[in-house]
Tab-separated table of C-alpha atoms and ligand atoms in Angstrom:
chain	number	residue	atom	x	y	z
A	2	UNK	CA	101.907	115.962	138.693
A	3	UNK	CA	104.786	115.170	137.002
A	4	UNK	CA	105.451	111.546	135.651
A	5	UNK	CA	109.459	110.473	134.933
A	6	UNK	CA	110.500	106.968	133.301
A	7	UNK	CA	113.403	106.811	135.098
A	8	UNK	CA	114.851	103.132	135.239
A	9	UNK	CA	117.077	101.616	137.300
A	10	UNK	CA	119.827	99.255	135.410
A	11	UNK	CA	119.091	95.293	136.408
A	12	UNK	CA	120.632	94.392	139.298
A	13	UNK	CA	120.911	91.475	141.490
A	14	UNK	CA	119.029	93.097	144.579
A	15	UNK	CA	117.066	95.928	143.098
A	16	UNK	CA	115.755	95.070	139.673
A	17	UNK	CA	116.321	91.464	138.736
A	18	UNK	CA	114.649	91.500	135.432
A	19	UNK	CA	111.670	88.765	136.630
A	20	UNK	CA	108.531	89.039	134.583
A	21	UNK	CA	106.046	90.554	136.536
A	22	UNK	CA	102.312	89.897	136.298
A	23	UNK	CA	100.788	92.145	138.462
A	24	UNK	CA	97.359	91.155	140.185
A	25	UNK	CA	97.433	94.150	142.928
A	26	UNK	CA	99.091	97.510	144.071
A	27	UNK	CA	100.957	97.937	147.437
A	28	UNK	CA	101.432	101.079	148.697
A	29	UNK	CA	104.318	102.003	151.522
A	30	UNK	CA	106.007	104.858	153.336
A	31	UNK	CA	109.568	105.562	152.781
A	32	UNK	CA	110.228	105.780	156.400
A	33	UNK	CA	112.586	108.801	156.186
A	34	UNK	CA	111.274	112.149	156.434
A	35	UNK	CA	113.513	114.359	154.560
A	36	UNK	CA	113.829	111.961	151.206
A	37	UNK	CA	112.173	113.295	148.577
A	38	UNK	CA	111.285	111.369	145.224
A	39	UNK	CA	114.644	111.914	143.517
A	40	UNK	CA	116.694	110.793	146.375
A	41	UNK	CA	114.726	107.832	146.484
A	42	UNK	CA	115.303	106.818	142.876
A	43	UNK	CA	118.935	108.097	143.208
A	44	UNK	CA	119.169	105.408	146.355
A	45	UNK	CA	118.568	102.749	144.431
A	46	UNK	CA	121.946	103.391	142.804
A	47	UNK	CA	124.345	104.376	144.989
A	48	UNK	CA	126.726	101.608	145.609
A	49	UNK	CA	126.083	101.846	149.520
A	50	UNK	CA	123.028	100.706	149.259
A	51	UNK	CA	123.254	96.932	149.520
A	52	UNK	CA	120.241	96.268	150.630
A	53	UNK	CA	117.678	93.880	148.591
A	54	UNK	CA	115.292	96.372	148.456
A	55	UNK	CA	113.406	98.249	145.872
A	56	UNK	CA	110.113	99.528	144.525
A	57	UNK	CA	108.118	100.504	140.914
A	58	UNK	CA	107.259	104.114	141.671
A	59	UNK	CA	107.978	106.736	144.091
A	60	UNK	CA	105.690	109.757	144.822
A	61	UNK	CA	106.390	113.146	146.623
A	62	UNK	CA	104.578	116.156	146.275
A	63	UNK	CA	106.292	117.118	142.859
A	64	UNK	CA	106.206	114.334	140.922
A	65	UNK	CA	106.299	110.390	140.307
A	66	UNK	CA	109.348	108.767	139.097
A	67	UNK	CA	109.168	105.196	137.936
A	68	UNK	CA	111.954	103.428	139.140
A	69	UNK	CA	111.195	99.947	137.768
A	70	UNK	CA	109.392	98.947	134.886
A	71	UNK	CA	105.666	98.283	135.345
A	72	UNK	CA	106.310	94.318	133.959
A	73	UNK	CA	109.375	93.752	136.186
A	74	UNK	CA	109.344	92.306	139.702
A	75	UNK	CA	110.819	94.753	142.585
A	76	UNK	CA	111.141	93.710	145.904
A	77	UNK	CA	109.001	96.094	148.202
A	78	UNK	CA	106.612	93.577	150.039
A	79	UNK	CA	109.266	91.505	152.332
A	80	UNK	CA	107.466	88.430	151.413
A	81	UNK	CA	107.908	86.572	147.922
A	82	UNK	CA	104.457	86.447	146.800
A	83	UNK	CA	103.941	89.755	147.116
A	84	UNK	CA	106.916	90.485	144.870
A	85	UNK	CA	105.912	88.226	142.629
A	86	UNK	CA	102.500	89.713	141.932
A	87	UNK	CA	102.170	93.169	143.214
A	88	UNK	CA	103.449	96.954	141.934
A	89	UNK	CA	104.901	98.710	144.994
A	90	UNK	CA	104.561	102.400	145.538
A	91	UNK	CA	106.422	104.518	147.842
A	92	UNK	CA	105.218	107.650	149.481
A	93	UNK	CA	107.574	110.322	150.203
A	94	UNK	CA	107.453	111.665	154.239
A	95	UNK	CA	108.978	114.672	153.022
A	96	UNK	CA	107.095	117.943	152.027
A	97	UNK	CA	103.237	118.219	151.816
A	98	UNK	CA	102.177	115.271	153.145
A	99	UNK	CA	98.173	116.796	152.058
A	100	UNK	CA	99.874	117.276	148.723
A	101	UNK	CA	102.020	114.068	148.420
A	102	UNK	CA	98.329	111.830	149.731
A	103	UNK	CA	96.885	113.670	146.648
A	104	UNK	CA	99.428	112.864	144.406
A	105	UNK	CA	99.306	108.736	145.121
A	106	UNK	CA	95.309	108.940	145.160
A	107	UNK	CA	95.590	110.150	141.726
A	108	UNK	CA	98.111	107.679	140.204
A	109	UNK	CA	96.517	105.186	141.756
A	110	UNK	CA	93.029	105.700	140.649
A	111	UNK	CA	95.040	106.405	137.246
A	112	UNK	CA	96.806	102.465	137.793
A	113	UNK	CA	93.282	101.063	138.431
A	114	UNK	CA	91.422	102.795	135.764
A	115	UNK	CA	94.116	101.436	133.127
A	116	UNK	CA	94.239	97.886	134.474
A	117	UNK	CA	90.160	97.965	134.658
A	118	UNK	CA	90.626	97.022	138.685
A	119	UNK	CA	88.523	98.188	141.570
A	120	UNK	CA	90.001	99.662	144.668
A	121	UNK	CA	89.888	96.310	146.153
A	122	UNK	CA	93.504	95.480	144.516
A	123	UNK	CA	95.123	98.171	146.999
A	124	UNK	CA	96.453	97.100	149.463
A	125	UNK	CA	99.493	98.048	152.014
A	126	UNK	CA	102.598	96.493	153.000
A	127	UNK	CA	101.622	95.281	156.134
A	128	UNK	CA	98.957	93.063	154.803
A	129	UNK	CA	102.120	90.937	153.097
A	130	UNK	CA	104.058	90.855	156.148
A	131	UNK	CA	104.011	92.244	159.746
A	132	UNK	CA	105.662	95.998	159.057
A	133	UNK	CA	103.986	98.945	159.772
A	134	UNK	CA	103.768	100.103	156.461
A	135	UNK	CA	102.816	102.549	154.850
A	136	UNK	CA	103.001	104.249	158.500
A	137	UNK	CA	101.757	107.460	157.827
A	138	UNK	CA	98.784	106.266	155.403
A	139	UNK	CA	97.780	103.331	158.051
A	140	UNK	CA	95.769	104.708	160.824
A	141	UNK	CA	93.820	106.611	157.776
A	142	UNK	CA	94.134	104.253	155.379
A	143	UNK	CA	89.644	103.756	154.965
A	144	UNK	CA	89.904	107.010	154.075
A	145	UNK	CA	92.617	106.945	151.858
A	146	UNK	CA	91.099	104.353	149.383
A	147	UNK	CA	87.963	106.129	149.625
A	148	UNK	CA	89.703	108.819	148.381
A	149	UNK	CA	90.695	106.397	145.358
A	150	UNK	CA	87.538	105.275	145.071
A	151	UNK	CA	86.096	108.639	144.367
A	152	UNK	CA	88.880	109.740	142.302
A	153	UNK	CA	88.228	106.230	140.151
A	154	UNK	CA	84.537	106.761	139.884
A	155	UNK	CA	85.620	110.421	138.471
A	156	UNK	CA	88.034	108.476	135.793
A	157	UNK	CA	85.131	105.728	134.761
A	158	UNK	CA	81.672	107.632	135.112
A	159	UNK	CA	82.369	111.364	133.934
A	160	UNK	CA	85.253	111.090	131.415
A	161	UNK	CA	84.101	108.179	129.267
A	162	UNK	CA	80.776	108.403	128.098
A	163	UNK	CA	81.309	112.463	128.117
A	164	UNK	CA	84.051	111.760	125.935
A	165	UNK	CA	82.290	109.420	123.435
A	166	UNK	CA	79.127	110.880	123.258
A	167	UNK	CA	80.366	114.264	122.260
A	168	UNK	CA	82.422	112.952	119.744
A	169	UNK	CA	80.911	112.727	116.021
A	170	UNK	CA	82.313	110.505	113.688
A	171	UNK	CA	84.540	111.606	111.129
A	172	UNK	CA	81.493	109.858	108.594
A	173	UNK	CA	78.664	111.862	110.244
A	174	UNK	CA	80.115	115.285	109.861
A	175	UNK	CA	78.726	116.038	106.731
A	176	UNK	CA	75.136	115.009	107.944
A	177	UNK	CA	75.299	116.591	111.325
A	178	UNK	CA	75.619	119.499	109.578
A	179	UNK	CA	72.926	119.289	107.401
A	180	UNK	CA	70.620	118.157	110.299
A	181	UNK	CA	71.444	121.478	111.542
A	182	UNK	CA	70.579	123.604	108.596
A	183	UNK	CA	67.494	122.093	107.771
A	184	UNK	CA	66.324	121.992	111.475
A	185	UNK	CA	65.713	118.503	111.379
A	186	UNK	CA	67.752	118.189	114.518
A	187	UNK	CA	70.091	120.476	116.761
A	188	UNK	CA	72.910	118.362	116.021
A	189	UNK	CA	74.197	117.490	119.504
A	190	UNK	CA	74.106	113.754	121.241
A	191	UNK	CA	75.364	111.883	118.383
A	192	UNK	CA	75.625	108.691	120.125
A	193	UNK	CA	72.102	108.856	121.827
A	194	UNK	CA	69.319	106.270	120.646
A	195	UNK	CA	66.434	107.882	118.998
A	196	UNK	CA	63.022	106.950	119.299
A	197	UNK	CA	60.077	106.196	116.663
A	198	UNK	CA	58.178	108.767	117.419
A	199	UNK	CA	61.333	111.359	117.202
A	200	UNK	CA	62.080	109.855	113.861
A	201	UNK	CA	58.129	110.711	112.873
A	202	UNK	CA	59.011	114.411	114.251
A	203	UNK	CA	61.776	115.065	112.072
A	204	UNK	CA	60.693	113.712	108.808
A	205	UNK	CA	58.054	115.964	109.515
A	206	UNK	CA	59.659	118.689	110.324
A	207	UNK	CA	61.604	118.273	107.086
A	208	UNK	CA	58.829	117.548	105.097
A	209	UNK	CA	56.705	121.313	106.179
A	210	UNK	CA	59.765	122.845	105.559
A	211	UNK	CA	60.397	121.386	102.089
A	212	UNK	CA	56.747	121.762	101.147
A	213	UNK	CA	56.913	125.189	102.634
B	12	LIG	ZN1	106.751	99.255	152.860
């Protein structure tokens, strides 16, 4: 998916340029079923909109645009506190609404990963004030931070230590390779502990061979 910076100017009822600490991640509907993610961010500047509302990012099934900088307050959640501490995304009713779920379960799970937050900091909307928002993503919304969930556990448990433990250091190179040649070791798990008796092995693997 797609990912556009796309800032709004400041402005008195859209972006008003308040720091923004973020502590959670609300997630809404846009309510209008042929907007996609462009029209969104382009509503946030037309001059008929006058309304005091805004939001950080907006998903459809294309792409993400950022409307709002990440460390800037919007106002998404109707009540103050949850503008004060909480990122707002909006989910596009238009197109692939399979599509447009996978899209926000991905940046999400991206959001949470980065911030080192559980799905616990997700929340919707409604549970700032009484709207029935995100509509769509409501009556399924167990399953949609499940799908999160599963998504983050992908991000934390498979990439990371994959990641690191293939990776030699830059110092090692030259003695990974000579591990290899002298069949002292095969070279692969660099960042795995070794035991005694595996250090016993090789030096006597090396030593026969030297002898040899
Ligand atoms: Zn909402």
């Amino acid at each position: 998916m797609i990912y556009t910076v796309d800032h709004i100017p400041i402005s008195k009822g859209k972006r008003p340029g308040t720091t923004l600490v973020p502590t959670s991640i609300t997630v809404h509907n846009t309510a209008n079923t042929s907007s996609t993610a462009k029209n969104e961010r382009g509503w946030l500047t037309n001059t008929e909109n006058i309304r005091n509302a805004s939001f950080h990012i907006v998903v459809d099934e294309n792409e993400a645009i950022e409307c709002i900088p990440l460390t800037e307050v919007a106002y998404h959640a109707g009540k103050a506190v949850g503008n004060r501490t909480s990122l707002g995304i909006e989910l596009c009713e238009s197109g692939n609404q399979e599509v447009v779920w996978d899209n926000a379960v991905k940046l999400i799970a991206k959001m949470l990963y980065e911030r080192g937050w559980a799905v616990d900091k997700v929340c919707t909307h409604k549970s700032w004030s009484s709207k029935n928002c995100p509509r769509l993503i409501l009556p399924r919304w167990d399953q949609f931070t499940a799908d999160i969930q599963k998504e983050l556990l992908k991000l934390s448990v498979v990439k990371e230590p994959e990641k690191v433990l293939d990776e030699v250091s830059n110092w090692a190179k030259l003695a990974q390779s000579w591990v290899k040649e002298n069949g002292v070791s095969d070279g692969t798990k660099p960042k795995d502990s070794v035991t005694r008796e595996q250090v016993w092995q090789m030096l006597y693997d090396y030593d026969r061979k030297v002898k040899k």
